[in-house]
Amino acid sequence: MTIIKQDSRTSPLIKHLGSSQTNIFPKCQFMQAQYRYQLRWFKRVIGFGLTFFSLAKLVWNEREAIYISKCYEECLGSEILKNSDTILPENEGKLVYLTGYLDIQSPLQQHPYGVSISAVKLKRRVQMYQWLEERVSHVDDFDDNSYQYRMVWKDKLIDSSGFLDPEKHANPTNFPVTTEIRINPEVFLGAFTLSDELKEKFRDFTAFTSGERPEWSEIKMHMGLYYHSADIWNPSIGDLRVQFSFAGLAETHVSIIAKQVGEELQPFLMSSEHTIFYMHEGQTSHSDILHIEHYSKTYEIWWTRGTTLIMTFIGCLLTANTLLLLSRRNVVVKNFLEMVPCQFALILSLVLWLLVIGSVWITFKPILGLLLLTFACCFFLYSASFGTSLDHDNGNNTFDTPGTRTDHLSITDSHQIPQMKKIFST
């Protein structure tokens, strides 16, 4: 039996692999440290940008809130005249309140369809029967994709030139009949005429069907729709279907607050540079109209305040480590750095949020502004004086402390430090 002894000497190939591994490992450490360094600065830039954007949005929102509050108080303090069916010359240029039934003398018509209705608006919605291309992905093979085609009703044109098979699935290039909204030129409330701005307030459309048959024989009716088709049960590509709806039917009871300009009701410009022209369906008093409008605007203001507070919190959370640039000898900074990052970001975002709101409102309501500023400063000083300390030995403190490496890597070889400095300098 022959026994083959393994040479105890290491082959040159194994030595080369071992030396290459020892050289690659520090490089991987340096690349990982560089990546963490760049990611940390990227988070700081995003955090600062998000914080500044949210605070700027908050300033704009609070200015709008002041304008709305001024407008609301001015409307409540002004004399809103309850005008009658007659035009009073002494109310010229003043804010008036009217309630009554809409008077529409000339109806809106669509002759080819036999549609005629006395309303403020008449909407014609047109859809076309077109090809639709859909991409189908197979579960087993992600690279194998196929396309299927089906015919659908669409309000907008589908461009078939980009289809995989455009010759067999070609769509028309235009609508023979387009979607449109017609507005009645003469709408009366008592002796007054509604302006175009007040007519735009009618936005609730109701679908309807005329009792008359269409004048054109190629137009067919079915389930409240008008079809431009030879066979409504088997439509062809390019066929149309039309639906009509109205807004602001005649004899509808409305309540309006607007400015009297001759025989017309127009928007009223307040001293706060906001316009007043409110229209509500039904018999609603002028005070109820003002309360409803003010409540809707207040809801939007508070929604923006909540979103800006969340955005400020996220921005402060991303930029928490920038406090390392401050002096560690400051007791206030030290207490903040010993907090949990989420707690620190929450305190800072609340303080900034209150400071911005208070500084904007101090010009309109000084007492409210001073209270907000005082509360923000007291809350900041209280949080800074009694910060929640953490045990630094358990590793839960996520803020960097002096004497620790920013990359959190254990560097054992002294010759690796100059290489690391060279990487960060580049």
XYZ file of C-alpha atoms in Angstrom:
426
model
C 0.000 0.000 0.000
C 1.297 3.336 -1.063
C 0.801 6.226 1.262
C 0.852 9.682 -0.284
C 1.834 12.372 2.133
C 0.542 15.875 1.641
C 3.228 18.509 1.462
C 3.015 20.798 4.477
C 4.173 23.723 2.393
C 1.428 25.938 1.054
C 1.186 26.195 -2.684
C 1.773 29.617 -4.360
C -1.845 29.671 -5.591
C -3.221 29.332 -2.060
C -0.872 32.030 -0.869
C -2.035 34.339 -3.638
C -5.708 33.713 -2.839
C -5.134 34.310 0.838
C -3.293 37.571 0.234
C -5.987 38.768 -2.192
C -8.695 38.050 0.360
C -6.890 39.995 3.035
C -6.576 42.941 0.619
C -10.203 42.799 -0.548
C -11.708 42.765 2.928
C -10.436 46.241 3.962
C -11.569 47.645 0.589
C -15.059 46.301 1.203
C -15.020 47.960 4.585
C -13.980 51.268 3.029
C -16.673 51.044 0.347
C -19.306 50.270 2.953
C -18.173 53.201 5.088
C -18.211 55.519 2.082
C -21.715 54.362 1.159
C -22.967 55.006 4.696
C -21.322 58.427 4.686
C -22.979 59.425 1.415
C -26.331 58.009 2.510
C -26.188 60.020 5.746
C -25.634 63.261 3.837
C -28.363 62.371 1.362
C -30.811 61.943 4.233
C -29.763 65.286 5.678
C -30.338 67.094 2.378
C -33.759 65.479 1.933
C -34.642 66.262 5.535
C -33.679 69.939 5.254
C -35.562 70.303 1.974
C -38.672 68.633 3.354
C -38.577 70.776 6.498
C -38.205 74.063 4.621
C -40.919 73.123 2.125
C -43.398 72.167 4.850
C -42.721 75.360 6.808
C -43.135 77.499 3.679
C -46.392 75.705 2.926
C -47.494 76.345 6.510
C -46.778 80.090 6.176
C -48.887 80.269 3.010
C -51.660 78.281 4.680
C -51.759 80.552 7.731
C -51.935 83.647 5.546
C -54.900 82.134 3.755
C -56.461 81.374 7.132
C -56.064 85.020 8.153
C -57.651 86.230 4.911
C -60.571 83.834 5.355
C -61.038 84.919 8.962
C -60.999 88.593 7.949
C -63.504 87.939 5.194
C -65.803 86.011 7.526
C -65.711 88.700 10.210
C -66.270 91.421 7.633
C -69.281 89.594 6.200
C -70.789 89.122 9.653
C -70.200 92.776 10.512
C -71.455 94.171 7.221
C -75.077 94.897 6.462
C -76.304 92.225 4.066
C -79.462 93.576 2.495
C -82.327 91.199 1.839
C -83.419 92.359 -1.533
C -86.864 91.780 -2.966
C -87.934 91.020 -6.484
C -87.508 94.665 -7.402
C -84.181 96.331 -8.051
C -83.445 99.003 -5.458
C -81.013 101.727 -6.600
C -79.771 102.366 -3.047
C -78.293 98.810 -2.959
C -76.070 99.442 -5.972
C -72.567 98.044 -5.350
C -73.542 96.529 -1.996
C -73.628 92.965 -0.742
C -77.161 91.586 -1.044
C -78.856 88.357 -0.059
C -81.586 86.868 -2.227
C -83.592 83.672 -2.046
C -86.141 82.423 -4.526
C -86.776 80.209 -7.537
C -84.717 80.154 -10.709
C -86.500 81.609 -13.709
C -85.282 80.281 -17.058
C -87.261 81.442 -20.046
C -85.283 79.978 -22.970
C -84.508 76.220 -22.696
C -81.285 74.537 -23.781
C -81.780 72.271 -26.791
C -80.070 69.536 -28.778
C -82.131 69.272 -31.928
C -80.726 66.047 -33.481
C -81.554 64.165 -30.273
C -84.854 65.846 -29.483
C -83.508 67.103 -26.158
C -84.854 70.327 -24.634
C -84.675 71.324 -20.973
C -84.933 74.551 -18.974
C -81.770 74.475 -16.898
C -78.630 76.482 -16.211
C -76.308 73.887 -17.763
C -76.742 71.053 -20.249
C -73.908 68.535 -20.532
C -73.440 66.209 -23.483
C -71.110 63.292 -22.776
C -69.875 61.347 -25.816
C -68.152 57.952 -25.807
C -66.688 56.041 -28.751
C -66.348 52.296 -29.288
C -62.601 51.641 -29.711
C -59.895 49.022 -29.585
C -57.936 48.706 -26.343
C -54.560 46.949 -26.188
C -53.658 45.149 -22.957
C -50.368 43.585 -22.014
C -50.547 40.076 -20.570
C -47.585 38.794 -18.556
C -47.019 35.104 -17.967
C -46.190 33.949 -14.463
C -43.699 31.283 -15.510
C -41.727 33.440 -17.926
C -41.313 37.124 -17.078
C -39.733 37.929 -20.454
C -42.547 36.378 -22.483
C -45.266 39.010 -22.866
C -48.249 38.912 -25.161
C -50.953 41.424 -26.026
C -54.677 41.044 -26.227
C -57.271 43.364 -27.742
C -60.809 44.101 -26.700
C -63.423 46.683 -27.663
C -64.555 49.213 -25.043
C -66.455 52.506 -24.727
C -64.098 55.400 -23.974
C -64.514 59.153 -23.503
C -61.099 59.898 -25.013
C -59.399 58.758 -28.180
C -57.106 55.744 -27.963
C -54.087 56.099 -30.234
C -53.781 52.825 -32.125
C -50.596 53.796 -33.980
C -48.527 52.426 -31.103
C -50.265 49.040 -31.050
C -48.357 45.877 -31.800
C -50.832 45.168 -34.611
C -52.215 48.588 -35.667
C -53.534 47.459 -39.052
C -56.091 45.008 -37.687
C -56.935 47.175 -34.656
C -57.182 50.703 -36.015
C -59.153 53.365 -34.123
C -60.669 56.581 -35.516
C -58.579 59.728 -35.199
C -61.332 62.110 -34.059
C -64.799 62.333 -32.528
C -67.566 63.279 -34.986
C -69.558 64.559 -31.982
C -67.656 65.998 -29.027
C -68.405 66.326 -25.333
C -69.580 69.801 -24.362
C -71.357 71.823 -21.666
C -73.821 74.485 -22.701
C -74.637 77.339 -20.321
C -77.904 79.193 -20.523
C -77.231 82.874 -21.305
C -80.279 84.144 -19.373
C -80.900 82.872 -15.857
C -83.014 85.052 -13.549
C -83.615 85.174 -9.822
C -86.477 87.544 -9.335
C -85.581 90.701 -11.235
C -81.849 89.953 -11.255
C -79.672 88.147 -13.791
C -77.051 85.668 -12.652
C -73.491 86.372 -13.789
C -71.239 83.738 -15.358
C -69.371 83.281 -12.049
C -72.602 82.358 -10.265
C -73.624 80.002 -13.065
C -70.373 78.095 -12.559
C -71.550 77.273 -9.033
C -74.000 74.747 -10.493
C -71.837 71.599 -10.640
C -74.185 68.755 -9.634
C -75.316 67.111 -12.883
C -78.274 64.749 -13.143
C -78.683 62.393 -16.099
C -81.996 62.457 -17.950
C -83.676 61.272 -21.139
C -85.965 63.288 -23.341
C -89.483 62.077 -23.963
C -89.179 62.767 -27.690
C -87.610 60.511 -30.272
C -84.422 61.704 -32.055
C -84.942 63.542 -35.318
C -82.281 61.524 -37.096
C -83.154 57.940 -37.932
C -79.569 56.715 -37.428
C -79.740 57.725 -33.753
C -81.267 55.063 -31.519
C -82.318 55.237 -27.862
C -81.737 52.581 -25.212
C -81.607 52.829 -21.396
C -81.312 56.612 -21.428
C -78.463 56.650 -23.981
C -78.410 57.781 -27.612
C -76.482 55.500 -29.989
C -74.946 56.423 -33.323
C -74.896 52.801 -34.408
C -76.530 50.494 -36.932
C -76.920 47.787 -34.285
C -76.794 48.784 -30.611
C -76.409 45.124 -29.571
C -73.381 44.593 -31.820
C -71.618 47.970 -32.071
C -68.750 48.558 -34.460
C -65.505 50.441 -34.030
C -66.226 54.152 -34.308
C -69.822 53.982 -33.063
C -70.897 56.645 -30.576
C -73.150 56.776 -27.568
C -74.333 60.024 -25.981
C -75.642 60.798 -22.512
C -77.269 64.065 -21.413
C -77.341 65.590 -17.932
C -78.405 68.925 -16.499
C -77.495 71.183 -13.563
C -79.638 73.950 -12.095
C -83.128 73.028 -13.190
C -85.701 75.793 -13.517
C -87.923 76.433 -10.487
C -85.106 75.282 -8.187
C -85.054 77.178 -4.908
C -81.667 78.850 -4.355
C -80.134 81.313 -1.881
C -77.439 83.705 -3.093
C -75.093 86.233 -1.498
C -73.527 88.489 -4.127
C -72.980 92.069 -5.211
C -75.703 94.068 -6.930
C -74.421 95.682 -10.123
C -77.353 97.097 -12.027
C -79.597 94.168 -12.897
C -76.882 91.559 -12.436
C -75.504 89.666 -9.432
C -71.698 89.612 -9.467
C -68.878 88.640 -7.072
C -68.239 91.104 -4.259
C -64.634 92.141 -3.568
C -63.922 92.487 0.148
C -61.283 94.730 1.707
C -59.256 91.554 2.419
C -59.016 91.066 -1.384
C -61.281 88.011 -1.271
C -64.374 87.697 -3.423
C -67.792 86.781 -2.068
C -70.347 85.042 -4.251
C -72.094 82.171 -2.533
C -74.897 80.060 -3.922
C -76.714 77.258 -2.057
C -79.676 75.257 -3.190
C -82.706 75.479 -0.935
C -83.899 78.221 1.386
C -80.858 79.008 3.553
C -80.381 82.133 5.622
C -77.422 84.391 4.942
C -75.846 83.587 8.345
C -76.106 79.844 7.689
C -74.491 80.300 4.269
C -71.565 82.154 5.836
C -71.162 79.493 8.546
C -71.193 76.663 5.986
C -68.617 78.352 3.761
C -66.412 79.207 6.723
C -66.572 75.639 8.045
C -65.536 74.167 4.685
C -62.574 76.535 4.435
C -61.581 75.849 8.046
C -61.541 72.111 7.351
C -59.110 72.644 4.462
C -56.902 74.858 6.632
C -56.640 72.254 9.412
C -55.997 69.480 6.894
C -53.022 71.442 5.548
C -51.795 72.088 9.080
C -51.825 68.374 9.863
C -49.959 67.430 6.697
C -47.298 70.098 7.245
C -46.775 68.895 10.833
C -46.190 65.327 9.613
C -43.811 66.537 6.890
C -41.897 68.652 9.411
C -41.599 65.652 11.746
C -40.153 63.486 8.971
C -37.709 66.234 7.982
C -36.533 66.712 11.565
C -36.125 62.960 11.968
C -33.840 62.810 8.924
C -31.735 65.776 10.060
C -31.360 64.834 13.726
C -27.638 64.069 13.508
C -26.816 67.603 12.378
C -26.867 68.669 16.049
C -23.353 67.195 16.255
C -22.186 70.422 14.661
C -23.162 72.249 17.853
C -21.113 72.440 21.001
C -21.390 69.415 23.240
C -20.696 71.609 26.279
C -24.145 73.163 25.933
C -26.520 71.491 28.395
C -29.519 72.100 26.137
C -27.877 70.392 23.170
C -26.654 67.544 25.371
C -30.152 66.794 26.647
C -31.527 66.794 23.126
C -28.820 64.438 21.891
C -29.610 61.989 24.674
C -33.218 61.655 23.529
C -34.654 58.990 21.319
C -34.575 60.265 17.682
C -38.349 60.058 17.309
C -38.860 61.993 20.542
C -36.382 64.653 19.485
C -37.966 65.004 16.028
C -41.443 65.253 17.535
C -40.415 68.007 19.968
C -38.539 69.994 17.327
C -41.330 69.709 14.736
C -43.964 70.830 17.254
C -41.842 73.797 18.305
C -41.209 74.900 14.700
C -44.865 74.347 13.826
C -46.069 76.520 16.714
C -43.449 79.201 16.079
C -44.480 79.595 12.437
C -48.206 79.743 13.230
C -47.659 82.213 16.081
C -45.360 84.484 14.053
C -47.905 84.717 11.210
C -50.968 85.252 13.427
C -49.302 87.883 15.639
C -49.998 90.530 12.981
C -53.742 89.766 12.924
C -54.437 88.627 16.498
C -51.527 89.687 18.704
C -52.773 87.925 21.830
C -53.192 84.593 20.066
C -49.812 84.957 18.351
C -48.027 85.782 21.599
C -49.648 82.841 23.368
C -48.501 80.446 20.656
C -44.964 81.838 20.650
C -44.756 81.728 24.457
C -46.034 78.175 24.595
C -43.560 77.078 21.919
C -40.614 78.638 23.786
C -41.680 77.198 27.145
C -42.203 73.759 25.655
C -38.761 73.910 24.027
C -37.018 74.958 27.260
C -38.874 72.348 29.300
C -37.944 69.567 26.866
C -34.333 70.732 26.739
C -34.010 70.954 30.531
C -35.525 67.557 31.262
C -34.389 65.417 28.347
C -34.865 61.684 28.523
C -31.446 60.111 29.055
C -30.534 56.768 27.593
C -27.948 54.245 28.605
C -25.008 54.773 26.290
C -23.508 51.401 27.138
C -26.405 49.364 25.744
C -25.954 50.749 22.235
C -29.452 52.197 21.946
C -28.273 55.759 21.383
C -28.419 56.244 17.631
C -26.747 59.660 17.635
C -23.033 59.773 16.997
C -20.882 60.787 19.971
C -17.368 62.288 19.931
C -14.667 59.690 19.820
C -16.735 57.151 17.877
C -16.265 56.416 14.218
C -19.047 57.614 11.924
C -18.945 54.402 9.916
C -19.217 52.176 13.019
C -16.548 49.803 11.674
C -13.830 48.316 13.843
C -10.505 49.245 12.294
C -7.770 47.123 13.769
C -4.914 47.750 11.407
C -3.189 51.081 11.777
C -2.157 51.124 8.121
C -5.850 51.223 7.031
C -6.523 54.673 8.572
C -4.644 56.727 5.911
C -6.434 54.784 3.166
C -9.802 55.525 4.770
C -9.016 59.246 4.996
C -8.059 59.226 1.339
C -11.429 57.679 0.385
C -13.443 60.248 2.392
C -11.361 63.118 0.993
C -12.210 62.045 -2.569
